[in-house]
Tab-separated table of C-alpha atoms in Angstrom:
chain	number	residue	atom	x	y	z
I	486	MET	CA	91.382	73.021	105.224
I	487	SER	CA	94.540	72.590	107.276
I	488	VAL	CA	95.062	76.344	107.135
I	489	ALA	CA	91.616	76.942	108.618
I	490	LYS	CA	92.384	74.542	111.479
I	491	SER	CA	95.682	76.145	112.329
I	492	LEU	CA	94.233	79.648	112.078
I	493	PRO	CA	93.475	80.084	115.831
I	494	ALA	CA	97.061	79.051	116.640
I	495	ARG	CA	98.413	81.503	114.077
I	496	ALA	CA	96.171	84.247	115.458
I	497	PHE	CA	97.455	83.595	118.997
I	498	GLY	CA	100.999	83.664	117.641
I	499	ALA	CA	100.401	87.038	116.016
I	500	VAL	CA	98.856	88.456	119.208
I	501	GLY	CA	101.777	87.114	121.252
I	502	LEU	CA	104.282	88.692	118.881
I	503	MET	CA	102.346	91.952	119.049
I	504	ALA	CA	102.509	91.911	122.855
I	505	ALA	CA	106.254	91.168	122.713
I	506	ALA	CA	106.681	94.074	120.278
I	507	MET	CA	104.803	96.403	122.664
I	508	VAL	CA	107.062	95.386	125.526
I	509	MET	CA	110.200	95.798	123.415
I	510	VAL	CA	109.119	99.178	122.058
I	511	PHE	CA	107.952	100.781	125.292
I	512	PHE	CA	110.125	99.142	127.954
I	513	VAL	CA	113.301	97.764	126.360
I	514	ALA	CA	114.238	100.158	123.557
I	515	PRO	CA	115.807	103.379	124.885
I	516	GLU	CA	113.935	106.629	124.464
I	517	ASP	CA	115.155	108.810	121.625
I	518	ALA	CA	117.209	111.678	123.072
I	519	ASP	CA	115.990	114.100	120.456
I	520	GLN	CA	112.327	113.269	119.851
I	521	GLY	CA	111.396	111.636	123.146
I	522	ILE	CA	108.338	109.410	123.420
I	523	SER	CA	106.943	110.481	120.037
I	524	GLN	CA	109.758	108.584	118.309
I	525	LYS	CA	108.113	105.324	119.461
I	526	ILE	CA	105.668	105.589	116.572
I	527	PHE	CA	108.649	104.830	114.307
I	528	TYR	CA	108.460	101.199	115.496
I	529	PHE	CA	104.940	100.961	114.102
I	530	HIS	CA	104.912	103.376	111.194
I	531	VAL	CA	107.846	101.916	109.265
I	532	PRO	CA	106.931	98.223	109.807
I	533	ILE	CA	103.337	98.999	108.792
I	534	ALA	CA	104.628	100.593	105.589
I	535	LEU	CA	106.893	97.601	104.866
I	536	THR	CA	103.977	95.238	105.570
I	537	ALA	CA	101.826	97.202	103.121
I	538	TYR	CA	104.509	96.724	100.456
I	539	ALA	CA	104.594	93.008	101.252
I	540	CYS	CA	100.795	92.820	100.834
I	541	PHE	CA	100.853	94.691	97.500
I	542	GLY	CA	103.692	92.448	96.362
I	543	THR	CA	101.725	89.337	97.346
I	544	GLY	CA	98.669	90.696	95.544
I	545	ALA	CA	100.679	91.226	92.352
I	546	TRP	CA	102.302	87.799	92.651
I	547	LYS	CA	98.916	86.085	93.012
I	548	ALA	CA	97.659	88.186	90.094
I	549	LEU	CA	100.559	86.970	87.952
I	550	ARG	CA	99.801	83.393	88.984
I	551	LEU	CA	96.189	83.935	87.931
I	552	LEU	CA	97.239	85.228	84.506
I	553	TRP	CA	99.629	82.314	84.054
I	554	THR	CA	97.594	79.416	85.342
I	555	ARG	CA	94.040	80.799	84.942
I	556	GLU	CA	93.179	79.157	88.255
I	557	GLU	CA	90.203	80.891	89.773
I	558	ARG	CA	91.330	80.728	93.399
I	559	TYR	CA	94.148	83.229	92.783
I	560	ASP	CA	91.590	85.947	92.070
I	561	LEU	CA	90.283	85.991	95.654
I	562	GLU	CA	93.803	85.635	97.034
I	563	SER	CA	95.101	88.574	95.004
I	564	TYR	CA	92.082	90.708	95.896
I	565	THR	CA	92.384	89.912	99.596
I	566	ALA	CA	96.117	90.718	99.625
I	567	VAL	CA	95.492	94.052	97.890
I	568	HIS	CA	92.701	94.746	100.382
I	569	GLN	CA	95.037	94.109	103.308
I	570	GLY	CA	97.690	96.243	101.605
I	571	THR	CA	95.249	99.112	101.287
I	572	ILE	CA	94.327	98.837	104.978
I	573	PHE	CA	97.997	98.903	105.975
I	574	GLY	CA	98.611	101.704	103.465
I	575	ALA	CA	95.887	103.802	105.077
I	576	LEU	CA	97.431	103.038	108.490
I	577	THR	CA	100.808	104.191	107.133
I	578	LEU	CA	99.269	107.493	106.082
I	579	ILE	CA	97.598	107.939	109.485
I	580	THR	CA	100.653	107.025	111.582
I	581	GLY	CA	102.908	109.078	109.300
I	582	SER	CA	100.641	112.051	109.686
I	583	ILE	CA	100.640	111.689	113.484
I	584	TRP	CA	104.411	111.420	113.514
I	585	ALA	CA	104.764	114.482	111.260
I	586	LYS	CA	102.555	116.417	113.674
I	587	ALA	CA	104.552	115.234	116.691
I	588	SER	CA	108.018	115.908	115.338
I	589	TRP	CA	107.530	118.744	112.823
I	590	GLY	CA	104.295	120.332	114.063
I	591	ILE	CA	102.388	119.803	110.809
I	592	TRP	CA	99.917	117.101	109.813
I	593	TRP	CA	101.131	116.752	106.264
I	594	THR	CA	104.401	117.409	104.465
I	595	TRP	CA	105.131	116.906	100.782
I	596	SER	CA	108.818	116.607	101.575
I	597	SER	CA	108.426	113.125	103.073
I	598	ASN	CA	108.861	110.903	100.011
I	599	GLN	CA	107.406	107.815	101.664
I	600	LEU	CA	104.205	109.577	102.718
I	601	VAL	CA	103.649	111.023	99.247
I	602	LEU	CA	104.317	107.618	97.699
I	603	PHE	CA	101.714	106.047	99.969
I	604	LEU	CA	99.208	108.713	99.000
I	605	VAL	CA	99.745	107.908	95.310
I	606	LEU	CA	99.504	104.171	95.999
I	607	PHE	CA	96.406	104.670	98.118
I	608	LEU	CA	94.713	106.500	95.223
I	609	PHE	CA	95.843	103.790	92.810
I	610	TYR	CA	94.507	100.925	94.901
I	611	CYS	CA	91.243	102.740	95.629
I	612	ALA	CA	90.829	102.872	91.836
I	613	TYR	CA	91.505	99.109	91.852
I	614	PHE	CA	88.453	98.600	94.066
I	615	MET	CA	86.357	100.955	91.930
I	616	LEU	CA	87.329	98.915	88.853
I	617	ARG	CA	86.558	95.647	90.585
I	618	PHE	CA	83.169	96.730	91.813
I	619	SER	CA	82.096	98.075	88.435
I	620	LEU	CA	82.724	94.776	86.643
I	621	GLU	CA	80.451	91.748	86.558
I	622	PRO	CA	81.853	88.870	88.654
I	623	GLY	CA	83.562	86.283	86.500
I	624	PRO	CA	86.834	85.434	84.776
I	625	ARG	CA	86.936	88.790	83.013
I	626	ARG	CA	86.811	90.713	86.283
I	627	ALA	CA	89.509	88.438	87.671
I	628	ARG	CA	91.815	89.150	84.726
I	629	LEU	CA	91.257	92.915	84.625
I	630	SER	CA	91.853	93.202	88.377
I	631	ALA	CA	94.974	91.067	88.033
I	632	VAL	CA	96.406	93.246	85.262
I	633	TYR	CA	95.752	96.387	87.319
I	634	ALA	CA	97.347	94.829	90.413
I	635	VAL	CA	100.469	93.988	88.392
I	636	PHE	CA	100.604	97.591	87.171
I	637	GLY	CA	100.498	98.696	90.793
I	638	VAL	CA	103.655	96.876	91.682
I	639	ALA	CA	105.437	98.422	88.686
I	640	LEU	CA	104.129	101.819	89.757
I	641	ILE	CA	105.760	101.596	93.209
I	642	PRO	CA	109.432	102.015	92.126
I	643	VAL	CA	108.561	104.338	89.232
I	644	SER	CA	106.519	106.604	91.520
I	645	PHE	CA	109.213	106.529	94.158
I	646	LEU	CA	111.751	107.695	91.590
I	647	ALA	CA	109.323	110.349	90.334
I	648	ILE	CA	108.718	111.709	93.825
I	649	ARG	CA	112.458	111.843	94.494
I	650	LEU	CA	112.891	113.759	91.235
I	651	ALA	CA	109.961	116.071	91.946
I	652	ASN	CA	111.569	117.232	95.183
I	653	ASP	CA	114.203	119.010	93.086
I	654	PHE	CA	111.784	121.477	91.627
I	655	ILE	CA	109.094	121.570	94.304
I	656	HIS	CA	111.381	122.046	97.275
I	657	PRO	CA	114.484	120.361	98.647
I	658	THR	CA	114.273	117.692	101.324
I	659	VAL	CA	114.636	119.349	104.691
I	660	PHE	CA	113.916	116.553	107.081
I	661	THR	CA	115.775	113.311	107.320
I	662	ARG	CA	114.054	110.566	109.146
I	663	HIS	CA	117.021	108.779	110.642
I	664	GLY	CA	118.990	111.477	112.392
I	665	ALA	CA	120.930	109.040	114.528
I	666	GLN	CA	121.856	105.413	113.943
I	667	MET	CA	119.700	102.903	115.759
I	668	THR	CA	121.171	101.106	118.771
I	669	HIS	CA	121.039	97.316	118.940
I	670	THR	CA	117.983	97.226	121.203
I	671	MET	CA	116.184	99.759	119.023
I	672	PHE	CA	116.896	97.623	115.969
I	673	ALA	CA	115.709	94.497	117.801
I	674	ALA	CA	112.488	96.251	118.821
I	675	PHE	CA	112.013	97.354	115.230
I	676	CYS	CA	112.463	93.800	113.921
I	677	VAL	CA	110.092	92.253	116.483
I	678	SER	CA	107.505	94.896	115.683
I	679	TRP	CA	107.859	94.201	111.980
I	680	ALA	CA	107.533	90.460	112.507
I	681	ALA	CA	104.424	91.055	114.629
I	682	LEU	CA	102.804	93.212	111.957
I	683	LEU	CA	103.647	90.724	109.210
I	684	ALA	CA	102.102	87.951	111.298
I	685	LEU	CA	99.054	90.119	111.930
I	686	ALA	CA	98.701	90.870	108.209
I	687	HIS	CA	99.044	87.172	107.423
I	688	VAL	CA	96.330	86.195	109.906
I	689	MET	CA	94.015	88.963	108.734
I	690	TYR	CA	94.604	87.859	105.140
I	691	ARG	CA	93.778	84.247	106.010
I	692	ILE	CA	90.643	85.182	107.931
I	693	GLU	CA	89.364	87.445	105.168
I	694	LEU	CA	90.134	84.832	102.534
I	695	LEU	CA	88.317	82.166	104.544
I	696	GLY	CA	85.290	84.423	104.945
I	697	LYS	CA	85.198	85.288	101.256
I	698	ARG	CA	85.546	81.618	100.256
I	699	ILE	CA	82.714	80.615	102.570
I	700	ASP	CA	80.627	83.405	101.052
I	701	ALA	CA	81.365	82.179	97.540
I	702	ASN	CA	80.603	78.559	98.448
I	703	LEU	CA	77.351	79.599	100.090
I	704	ARG	CA	76.356	81.538	96.992
I	705	ASP	CA	77.110	78.542	94.793
I	706	LEU	CA	75.060	76.268	97.053
I	707	ARG	CA	72.158	78.700	97.056
I	708	GLU	CA	72.249	78.940	93.270
I	709	ALA	CA	72.339	75.145	93.010
I	710	LEU	CA	69.355	74.923	95.342
I	711	THR	CA	67.277	77.449	93.422
I	712	ALA	CA	68.208	75.731	90.169
I	713	ALA	CA	67.114	72.366	91.532
V	294	MET	CA	106.848	90.577	62.168
V	295	SER	CA	105.914	92.394	59.015
V	296	THR	CA	102.386	91.002	59.233
V	297	TYR	CA	102.271	92.309	62.805
V	298	ALA	CA	103.233	95.793	61.584
V	299	ALA	CA	100.686	95.542	58.785
V	300	ASP	CA	97.948	94.579	61.296
V	301	VAL	CA	98.864	97.497	63.534
V	302	ALA	CA	98.881	99.906	60.604
V	303	ALA	CA	95.507	98.636	59.371
V	304	LEU	CA	93.946	99.016	62.816
V	305	ALA	CA	95.352	102.510	63.313
V	306	ARG	CA	94.265	103.515	59.814
V	307	LYS	CA	90.750	102.303	60.577
V	308	ASP	CA	90.571	104.631	63.600
V	309	LEU	CA	91.953	107.585	61.654
V	310	ARG	CA	89.508	106.994	58.806
V	311	LEU	CA	86.599	106.757	61.252
V	312	GLU	CA	87.711	110.049	62.745
V	313	LEU	CA	88.045	111.699	59.334
V	314	ARG	CA	84.486	110.690	58.499
V	315	ALA	CA	82.759	111.382	61.791
V	316	ARG	CA	85.015	114.125	63.247
V	317	ASP	CA	84.002	113.356	66.817
V	318	THR	CA	87.136	113.348	68.923
V	319	LEU	CA	89.763	115.673	67.496
V	320	PRO	CA	87.689	118.886	67.296
V	321	ALA	CA	86.550	118.257	70.860
V	322	MET	CA	90.141	117.798	72.055
V	323	LEU	CA	91.284	120.962	70.250
V	324	LEU	CA	88.498	123.112	71.637
V	325	PHE	CA	88.934	121.616	75.097
V	326	VAL	CA	92.649	122.322	75.313
V	327	LEU	CA	92.215	125.899	74.074
V	328	ALA	CA	89.337	126.551	76.478
V	329	THR	CA	91.418	125.089	79.309
V	330	LEU	CA	94.313	127.430	78.522
V	331	VAL	CA	91.941	130.401	78.633
V	332	VAL	CA	90.519	129.162	81.950
V	333	PHE	CA	94.074	128.883	83.305
V	334	HIS	CA	94.779	132.479	82.360
V	335	PHE	CA	92.003	133.552	84.699
V	336	ALA	CA	92.897	130.952	87.317
V	337	LEU	CA	96.428	132.338	87.724
V	338	PRO	CA	96.625	135.546	89.728
V	339	ALA	CA	98.286	138.415	87.835
V	340	GLY	CA	102.063	138.573	88.159
V	341	THR	CA	102.611	134.930	89.177
V	342	GLY	CA	105.321	134.506	86.525
V	343	HIS	CA	105.909	131.694	84.060
V	344	GLU	CA	106.595	128.723	86.331
V	345	PRO	CA	103.003	127.937	87.441
V	346	ALA	CA	101.882	128.193	83.823
V	347	TYR	CA	104.206	125.339	82.844
V	348	GLY	CA	102.614	123.178	85.517
V	349	LEU	CA	99.151	124.023	84.293
V	350	LEU	CA	100.146	123.201	80.701
V	351	TRP	CA	100.721	119.626	81.847
V	352	VAL	CA	97.348	119.493	83.570
V	353	ALA	CA	95.768	120.689	80.328
V	354	LEU	CA	97.626	118.080	78.254
V	355	VAL	CA	96.714	115.173	80.542
V	356	PHE	CA	93.044	116.134	80.680
V	357	THR	CA	92.929	116.603	76.923
V	358	ALA	CA	94.431	113.140	76.529
V	359	LEU	CA	91.792	111.801	78.936
V	360	LEU	CA	89.093	113.290	76.736
V	361	GLY	CA	90.505	111.424	73.732
V	362	LEU	CA	91.039	108.211	75.676
V	363	GLY	CA	87.452	108.253	76.908
V	364	ARG	CA	86.308	108.042	73.298
V	365	ALA	CA	89.017	105.617	72.189
V	366	TRP	CA	87.080	102.338	72.464
V	367	VAL	CA	83.614	103.689	71.657
V	368	PRO	CA	83.654	102.439	68.019
V	369	GLU	CA	84.693	98.964	69.195
V	370	ARG	CA	82.058	98.855	71.908
V	371	GLU	CA	79.213	99.714	69.564
V	372	ASN	CA	77.885	96.645	67.752
V	373	ALA	CA	80.359	94.503	69.754
V	374	ALA	CA	83.070	95.121	67.136
V	375	LEU	CA	85.732	94.342	69.709
V	376	ASP	CA	84.630	90.697	69.810
V	377	GLY	CA	85.186	90.534	66.059
V	378	LEU	CA	88.630	92.076	66.407
V	379	VAL	CA	89.588	89.632	69.159
V	380	LEU	CA	88.500	86.731	66.966
V	381	ALA	CA	90.452	88.061	63.985
V	382	PRO	CA	93.623	86.064	63.191
V	383	CYS	CA	96.037	88.699	64.460
V	384	ASP	CA	98.036	89.112	67.658
V	385	ARG	CA	95.797	90.738	70.292
V	386	SER	CA	98.489	93.201	71.277
V	387	ALA	CA	98.271	94.614	67.722
V	388	ILE	CA	94.791	95.898	68.648
V	389	TRP	CA	96.293	97.777	71.586
V	390	LEU	CA	99.204	99.142	69.560
V	391	GLY	CA	96.913	100.301	66.752
V	392	LYS	CA	94.700	102.077	69.276
V	393	ALA	CA	97.702	103.644	71.000
V	394	LEU	CA	99.027	104.933	67.669
V	395	ALA	CA	95.654	106.397	66.679
V	396	THR	CA	95.264	108.085	70.071
V	397	LEU	CA	98.831	109.374	69.804
V	398	THR	CA	97.996	110.912	66.424
V	399	PHE	CA	94.995	112.735	67.888
V	400	LEU	CA	96.961	113.936	70.886
V	401	VAL	CA	99.864	115.193	68.776
V	402	ALA	CA	97.407	116.958	66.458
V	403	ALA	CA	95.829	118.682	69.458
V	404	GLU	CA	99.272	119.655	70.752
V	405	VAL	CA	100.322	121.109	67.400
V	406	VAL	CA	97.684	123.740	68.132
V	407	ALA	CA	97.953	123.821	71.921
V	408	LEU	CA	101.711	124.323	72.301
V	409	PRO	CA	101.999	127.384	70.019
V	410	ALA	CA	98.889	128.756	71.730
V	411	PHE	CA	100.558	128.218	75.106
V	412	ALA	CA	103.733	129.953	73.889
V	413	LEU	CA	101.608	132.842	72.637
V	414	PHE	CA	99.430	133.199	75.744
V	415	PHE	CA	101.874	132.357	78.552
V	416	ALA	CA	105.543	131.617	78.075
V	417	PRO	CA	107.951	130.232	75.453
V	418	LEU	CA	108.709	126.499	75.442
V	419	ARG	CA	112.281	125.313	75.188
V	420	GLY	CA	113.619	122.256	73.395
V	421	THR	CA	113.681	119.934	76.400
V	422	ALA	CA	110.058	120.804	77.145
V	423	LEU	CA	109.050	119.776	73.624
V	424	ALA	CA	111.047	116.549	73.944
V	425	GLY	CA	109.307	116.000	77.299
V	426	VAL	CA	105.901	116.440	75.639
V	427	ALA	CA	106.842	113.931	72.926
V	428	LEU	CA	108.056	111.318	75.440
V	429	ALA	CA	105.114	111.835	77.793
V	430	ASP	CA	102.694	111.473	74.864
V	431	ILE	CA	104.018	107.976	74.245
V	432	GLY	CA	103.514	107.048	77.902
V	433	ILE	CA	100.049	108.600	78.035
V	434	CYS	CA	98.863	106.784	74.917
V	435	THR	CA	100.326	103.358	75.678
V	436	VAL	CA	99.115	103.184	79.283
V	437	GLY	CA	95.961	105.133	78.488
V	438	SER	CA	94.878	102.796	75.695
V	439	LEU	CA	95.129	99.801	78.000
V	440	VAL	CA	93.403	101.466	80.936
V	441	SER	CA	90.621	102.865	78.769
V	442	ALA	CA	90.024	99.365	77.394
V	443	MET	CA	89.558	98.263	81.015
V	444	ALA	CA	87.229	101.174	81.689
V	445	ALA	CA	85.242	100.453	78.523
V	446	SER	CA	84.382	96.957	79.745
V	447	SER	CA	83.223	98.170	83.158
V	448	ARG	CA	79.779	99.415	84.046
V	449	THR	CA	80.864	102.937	84.935
V	450	ARG	CA	83.006	103.508	81.803
V	451	GLU	CA	83.811	107.240	81.444
V	452	LEU	CA	83.506	107.772	85.177
V	453	ILE	CA	86.215	105.305	86.118
V	454	LEU	CA	88.794	106.152	83.429
V	455	PRO	CA	90.310	109.224	85.182
V	456	LEU	CA	90.429	107.302	88.474
V	457	LEU	CA	92.364	104.470	86.837
V	458	PHE	CA	94.585	106.696	84.770
V	459	LEU	CA	95.600	109.658	86.946
V	460	PRO	CA	97.600	107.738	89.607
V	461	LEU	CA	99.501	106.100	86.751
V	462	ALA	CA	100.039	109.495	85.083
V	463	ILE	CA	101.595	111.185	88.125
V	464	PRO	CA	105.158	110.113	87.185
V	465	LEU	CA	104.531	111.479	83.676
V	466	ILE	CA	103.509	114.842	85.134
V	467	VAL	CA	106.669	114.879	87.258
V	468	GLY	CA	108.851	114.122	84.236
V	469	GLY	CA	107.024	116.598	82.017
V	470	VAL	CA	107.071	119.506	84.460
V	471	GLY	CA	110.695	118.732	85.324
V	472	SER	CA	111.689	118.801	81.658
V	473	SER	CA	109.896	122.158	81.273
V	474	VAL	CA	111.235	124.028	84.306
V	475	SER	CA	114.279	122.274	85.750
V	476	PRO	CA	117.797	123.360	84.766
V	477	HIS	CA	118.641	119.641	84.538
V	478	GLY	CA	115.942	118.805	81.995
V	479	GLY	CA	117.849	115.871	80.546
V	480	LYS	CA	117.443	113.870	83.753
V	481	TYR	CA	113.663	114.126	83.446
V	482	LEU	CA	113.726	113.122	79.784
V	483	LEU	CA	115.639	110.022	80.792
V	484	PHE	CA	113.038	109.290	83.454
V	485	LEU	CA	110.199	109.716	80.938
V	486	ALA	CA	111.970	107.309	78.560
V	487	LEU	CA	112.269	104.805	81.417
V	488	TYR	CA	108.567	105.139	82.207
V	489	ASP	CA	107.683	104.655	78.532
V	490	GLY	CA	109.830	101.541	78.366
V	491	VAL	CA	108.496	99.904	81.538
V	492	PHE	CA	104.831	100.613	80.995
V	493	SER	CA	104.809	100.015	77.228
V	494	ILE	CA	106.182	96.524	77.755
V	495	LEU	CA	103.706	95.872	80.588
V	496	SER	CA	100.752	97.122	78.534
V	497	TRP	CA	101.859	95.207	75.463
V	498	ALA	CA	102.175	91.996	77.460
V	499	SER	CA	98.941	92.335	79.410
V	500	PHE	CA	96.493	93.632	76.784
V	501	GLU	CA	95.534	90.127	75.728
V	502	TYR	CA	94.156	89.435	79.211
V	503	VAL	CA	92.045	92.579	79.108
V	504	VAL	CA	90.122	91.753	75.939
V	505	THR	CA	89.826	87.972	75.797
V	506	GLU	CA	86.751	86.303	77.251
């Protein structure tokens, strides 16, 4: 329960980091000469995408732990991490789409490998939830979800390679995301923003996990009461 | 190891014999793939050339495979035969491999008809395209057998199988279409082989967790 006690402190830490990131991004980092203010979304879009990867990776790691140790608690942890990953994945798609509109004038482009990859992953993890919700709660659901989550993390590099390959015959890559090298302050702003989003994801993960555990405990208590 | 191979062969033979007696899946797959090719003829505007047809061939193949995969675990589900198989003194992954081999046989049989029909209706297929089909078939059947076992134990069954399978099949489509149309077909064959390797090992290792209680 020590995690639950330190949760408010962690939440304040995440909010503080977020505020620092805002200051760094909007007031310290220089404005991009080419793209102007719209380039600022880079400091959120890319860290959100990296955070989503971290969440999917955590989900797969917890899933592997579940398959190894058969400990029940990893099921909720894996599910919560995948849930957070899907939220951040959806945010990646939204911010990427906004950025594409701002810099290229279109809401969607198939030539951005990262965006296409996130679309594939988004579909994959939505199927994960469909699978989970169509199974009866229990160890079987835990194991099937875990296997699918592990597949997801194998799908990430394979899909990335596939999308890179597909560009050859669909159409060549026209846009490159990093036209110019980042300056030191830009890189610092990027890192602070990434740290803030990771902290935010961690706190959200902890809060959701806590809520789901309380739910499960409550259900157990209620069942024990009705049985008695 | 030889007992493992014998188990796999026995399980695959059981599926083939069931199919020979009941004739449920294969005729449906054959008719489906032919009907799909005819639908594609009308879906493509006149004078679009060969290239879009190659793409559509891969859509037809994946959906035909889905049709077969949807039926794959029906015999095991009826009368709870899967529980018996899981209790049998054989490695659980042999059940998956036997199912993958049986599904592969059905898919190849459907393609033996579908590919000449495609060449007749649309455009000729070159050697790399055929190699691409062969490699993609392995990927489709290994991953598909695992995912359809998952779908079979869920409440929504047939409904959820395409949702689980299609995101995993996107790299296969990329490799297949690339091997059919790209001048550097060999690169895509290599990619398909990589996919087969990665996901076959994953499916082989994780099948046990899908079927055990």
